[in-house]
Amino acid sequence: MRNQATQTVMVQQQIQWHKPSFCWFKCNVDAGFHNVHGKTSMGWCIRDHDGRFVVAGTSWKYGNCSIIEGEVWLYLML
């Protein structure tokens, strides 16, 4: 019997923000999960076509959800 060790490989991604088209706005969202406290936190930021800050906000709710659920929930609140 052969013992095989499991190896974890971490890959770093370069993420770059792109400005929206002229006269458009862009809304970026993110969600965080706090299992110990049983909460999901969410944040959003809107920028214009020059990348200038327009408005932002944060929220949280009790309960843990998936990444997709947390981000979609935030879009529905906007």
mmCIF file of N, CA and C in Angstrom, residues 15-72:
data_model
loop_
_atom_site.group_PDB
_atom_site.id
_atom_site.type_symbol
_atom_site.label_atom_id
_atom_site.label_comp_id
_atom_site.label_asym_id
_atom_site.label_seq_id
_atom_site.Cartn_x
_atom_site.Cartn_y
_atom_site.Cartn_z
ATOM 1 N N ILE A 15 -6.137 40.828 -10.007
ATOM 2 C CA ILE A 15 -7.468 41.334 -10.336
ATOM 3 C C ILE A 15 -7.351 42.830 -10.553
ATOM 4 N N GLN A 16 -7.853 43.282 -11.676
ATOM 5 C CA GLN A 16 -7.756 44.690 -12.016
ATOM 6 C C GLN A 16 -9.146 45.241 -12.289
ATOM 7 N N TRP A 17 -9.454 46.390 -11.697
ATOM 8 C CA TRP A 17 -10.741 47.032 -11.880
ATOM 9 C C TRP A 17 -10.737 47.772 -13.210
ATOM 10 N N HIS A 18 -11.836 47.666 -13.950
ATOM 11 C CA HIS A 18 -11.969 48.362 -15.225
ATOM 12 C C HIS A 18 -13.099 49.379 -15.135
ATOM 13 N N LYS A 19 -12.838 50.579 -15.619
ATOM 14 C CA LYS A 19 -13.849 51.629 -15.594
ATOM 15 C C LYS A 19 -15.008 51.260 -16.525
ATOM 16 N N PRO A 20 -16.237 51.703 -16.170
ATOM 17 C CA PRO A 20 -17.369 51.476 -17.078
ATOM 18 C C PRO A 20 -17.291 52.428 -18.274
ATOM 19 N N SER A 21 -18.121 52.205 -19.254
ATOM 20 C CA SER A 21 -18.178 53.057 -20.440
ATOM 21 C C SER A 21 -18.627 54.464 -20.071
ATOM 22 N N PHE A 22 -18.385 55.400 -20.960
ATOM 23 C CA PHE A 22 -18.739 56.799 -20.755
ATOM 24 C C PHE A 22 -20.223 56.934 -20.399
ATOM 25 N N CYS A 23 -20.509 57.746 -19.385
ATOM 26 C CA CYS A 23 -21.860 58.018 -18.874
ATOM 27 C C CYS A 23 -22.520 56.813 -18.189
ATOM 28 N N TRP A 24 -21.740 55.807 -17.844
ATOM 29 C CA TRP A 24 -22.240 54.652 -17.121
ATOM 30 C C TRP A 24 -21.640 54.650 -15.718
ATOM 31 N N PHE A 25 -22.261 53.865 -14.836
ATOM 32 C CA PHE A 25 -21.767 53.660 -13.485
ATOM 33 C C PHE A 25 -21.469 52.181 -13.308
ATOM 34 N N LYS A 26 -20.608 51.887 -12.349
ATOM 35 C CA LYS A 26 -20.286 50.497 -12.056
ATOM 36 C C LYS A 26 -20.461 50.254 -10.566
ATOM 37 N N CYS A 27 -21.154 49.172 -10.238
ATOM 38 C CA CYS A 27 -21.382 48.811 -8.842
ATOM 39 C C CYS A 27 -20.634 47.509 -8.547
ATOM 40 N N ASN A 28 -19.706 47.571 -7.608
ATOM 41 C CA ASN A 28 -18.980 46.385 -7.171
ATOM 42 C C ASN A 28 -19.478 45.975 -5.797
ATOM 43 N N VAL A 29 -19.639 44.682 -5.599
ATOM 44 C CA VAL A 29 -20.128 44.164 -4.322
ATOM 45 C C VAL A 29 -19.172 43.090 -3.805
ATOM 46 N N ASP A 30 -19.243 42.863 -2.496
ATOM 47 C CA ASP A 30 -18.484 41.782 -1.881
ATOM 48 C C ASP A 30 -19.233 41.330 -0.636
ATOM 49 N N ALA A 31 -19.063 40.089 -0.284
ATOM 50 C CA ALA A 31 -19.726 39.534 0.901
ATOM 51 C C ALA A 31 -18.685 38.800 1.740
ATOM 52 N N GLY A 32 -18.854 38.876 3.054
ATOM 53 C CA GLY A 32 -17.974 38.180 3.991
ATOM 54 C C GLY A 32 -18.799 37.337 4.937
ATOM 55 N N PHE A 33 -18.245 36.246 5.395
ATOM 56 C CA PHE A 33 -18.994 35.298 6.205
ATOM 57 C C PHE A 33 -18.290 35.081 7.534
ATOM 58 N N HIS A 34 -19.035 35.212 8.599
ATOM 59 C CA HIS A 34 -18.489 35.108 9.947
ATOM 60 C C HIS A 34 -19.195 33.943 10.653
ATOM 61 N N ASN A 35 -18.668 32.748 10.424
ATOM 62 C CA ASN A 35 -19.312 31.531 10.938
ATOM 63 C C ASN A 35 -19.457 31.527 12.448
ATOM 64 N N VAL A 36 -18.464 32.033 13.172
ATOM 65 C CA VAL A 36 -18.513 32.025 14.630
ATOM 66 C C VAL A 36 -19.693 32.856 15.135
ATOM 67 N N HIS A 37 -19.953 33.973 14.477
ATOM 68 C CA HIS A 37 -21.035 34.868 14.896
ATOM 69 C C HIS A 37 -22.345 34.612 14.158
ATOM 70 N N GLY A 38 -22.316 33.751 13.154
ATOM 71 C CA GLY A 38 -23.520 33.444 12.390
ATOM 72 C C GLY A 38 -24.043 34.634 11.609
ATOM 73 N N LYS A 39 -23.133 35.419 11.029
ATOM 74 C CA LYS A 39 -23.530 36.608 10.279
ATOM 75 C C LYS A 39 -22.899 36.614 8.890
ATOM 76 N N THR A 40 -23.560 37.318 7.986
ATOM 77 C CA THR A 40 -23.027 37.589 6.663
ATOM 78 C C THR A 40 -22.936 39.102 6.527
ATOM 79 N N SER A 41 -21.773 39.610 6.152
ATOM 80 C CA SER A 41 -21.628 41.052 5.949
ATOM 81 C C SER A 41 -21.442 41.324 4.461
ATOM 82 N N MET A 42 -21.939 42.468 4.015
ATOM 83 C CA MET A 42 -21.896 42.811 2.604
ATOM 84 C C MET A 42 -21.517 44.268 2.429
ATOM 85 N N GLY A 43 -20.867 44.585 1.325
ATOM 86 C CA GLY A 43 -20.512 45.960 1.025
ATOM 87 C C GLY A 43 -20.625 46.221 -0.459
ATOM 88 N N TRP A 44 -20.858 47.471 -0.815
ATOM 89 C CA TRP A 44 -20.979 47.842 -2.218
ATOM 90 C C TRP A 44 -20.396 49.230 -2.432
ATOM 91 N N CYS A 45 -19.975 49.502 -3.673
ATOM 92 C CA CYS A 45 -19.375 50.777 -4.035
ATOM 93 C C CYS A 45 -19.742 51.090 -5.484
ATOM 94 N N ILE A 46 -20.198 52.312 -5.729
ATOM 95 C CA ILE A 46 -20.532 52.746 -7.086
ATOM 96 C C ILE A 46 -19.536 53.810 -7.511
ATOM 97 N N ARG A 47 -18.997 53.649 -8.727
ATOM 98 C CA ARG A 47 -18.067 54.611 -9.314
ATOM 99 C C ARG A 47 -18.557 55.000 -10.705
ATOM 100 N N ASP A 48 -18.172 56.216 -11.133
ATOM 101 C CA ASP A 48 -18.599 56.687 -12.459
ATOM 102 C C ASP A 48 -17.606 56.258 -13.534
ATOM 103 N N HIS A 49 -17.822 56.744 -14.775
ATOM 104 C CA HIS A 49 -16.995 56.334 -15.907
ATOM 105 C C HIS A 49 -15.546 56.816 -15.812
ATOM 106 N N ASP A 50 -15.267 57.770 -14.917
ATOM 107 C CA ASP A 50 -13.882 58.189 -14.682
ATOM 108 C C ASP A 50 -13.257 57.464 -13.490
ATOM 109 N N GLY A 51 -14.007 56.550 -12.884
ATOM 110 C CA GLY A 51 -13.516 55.813 -11.733
ATOM 111 C C GLY A 51 -13.676 56.573 -10.426
ATOM 112 N N ARG A 52 -14.397 57.704 -10.473
ATOM 113 C CA ARG A 52 -14.596 58.512 -9.265
ATOM 114 C C ARG A 52 -15.674 57.894 -8.383
ATOM 115 N N PHE A 53 -15.412 57.927 -7.086
ATOM 116 C CA PHE A 53 -16.357 57.431 -6.089
ATOM 117 C C PHE A 53 -17.661 58.219 -6.168
ATOM 118 N N VAL A 54 -18.814 57.501 -6.123
ATOM 119 C CA VAL A 54 -20.128 58.134 -6.114
ATOM 120 C C VAL A 54 -20.808 57.889 -4.769
ATOM 121 N N VAL A 55 -20.963 56.633 -4.402
ATOM 122 C CA VAL A 55 -21.621 56.278 -3.144
ATOM 123 C C VAL A 55 -21.258 54.834 -2.786
ATOM 124 N N ALA A 56 -21.343 54.497 -1.496
ATOM 125 C CA ALA A 56 -21.051 53.132 -1.048
ATOM 126 C C ALA A 56 -21.886 52.829 0.181
ATOM 127 N N GLY A 57 -21.948 51.576 0.537
ATOM 128 C CA GLY A 57 -22.690 51.191 1.727
ATOM 129 C C GLY A 57 -22.299 49.803 2.205
ATOM 130 N N THR A 58 -22.706 49.508 3.419
ATOM 131 C CA THR A 58 -22.468 48.188 4.002
ATOM 132 C C THR A 58 -23.734 47.711 4.689
ATOM 133 N N SER A 59 -23.823 46.429 4.879
ATOM 134 C CA SER A 59 -24.968 45.844 5.563
ATOM 135 C C SER A 59 -24.547 44.493 6.123
ATOM 136 N N TRP A 60 -25.352 43.936 6.976
ATOM 137 C CA TRP A 60 -25.123 42.590 7.474
ATOM 138 C C TRP A 60 -26.464 41.970 7.809
ATOM 139 N N LYS A 61 -26.468 40.662 7.875
ATOM 140 C CA LYS A 61 -27.676 39.944 8.272
ATOM 141 C C LYS A 61 -27.268 38.695 9.036
ATOM 142 N N TYR A 62 -28.172 38.237 9.887
ATOM 143 C CA TYR A 62 -27.913 36.997 10.614
ATOM 144 C C TYR A 62 -28.065 35.822 9.668
ATOM 145 N N GLY A 63 -27.242 34.847 9.869
ATOM 146 C CA GLY A 63 -27.280 33.633 9.056
ATOM 147 C C GLY A 63 -26.141 33.627 8.059
ATOM 148 N N ASN A 64 -25.657 32.457 7.748
ATOM 149 C CA ASN A 64 -24.600 32.290 6.758
ATOM 150 C C ASN A 64 -25.218 31.833 5.450
ATOM 151 N N CYS A 65 -24.696 32.343 4.373
ATOM 152 C CA CYS A 65 -25.164 31.914 3.057
ATOM 153 C C CYS A 65 -23.951 31.731 2.155
ATOM 154 N N SER A 66 -24.182 31.276 0.957
ATOM 155 C CA SER A 66 -23.075 31.075 0.027
ATOM 156 C C SER A 66 -22.593 32.433 -0.484
ATOM 157 N N ILE A 67 -21.461 32.449 -1.154
ATOM 158 C CA ILE A 67 -20.926 33.682 -1.723
ATOM 159 C C ILE A 67 -21.921 34.276 -2.714
ATOM 160 N N ILE A 68 -22.452 33.454 -3.595
ATOM 161 C CA ILE A 68 -23.413 33.932 -4.594
ATOM 162 C C ILE A 68 -24.662 34.479 -3.914
ATOM 163 N N GLU A 69 -25.199 33.772 -2.931
ATOM 164 C CA GLU A 69 -26.400 34.242 -2.220
ATOM 165 C C GLU A 69 -26.144 35.579 -1.536
ATOM 166 N N GLY A 70 -24.987 35.735 -0.898
ATOM 167 C CA GLY A 70 -24.668 36.979 -0.212
ATOM 168 C C GLY A 70 -24.568 38.153 -1.164
ATOM 169 N N GLU A 71 -23.924 37.957 -2.305
ATOM 170 C CA GLU A 71 -23.769 39.043 -3.265
ATOM 171 C C GLU A 71 -25.082 39.354 -3.982
ATOM 172 N N VAL A 72 -25.869 38.343 -4.319
ATOM 173 C CA VAL A 72 -27.164 38.590 -4.948
ATOM 174 C C VAL A 72 -28.097 39.285 -3.967
#
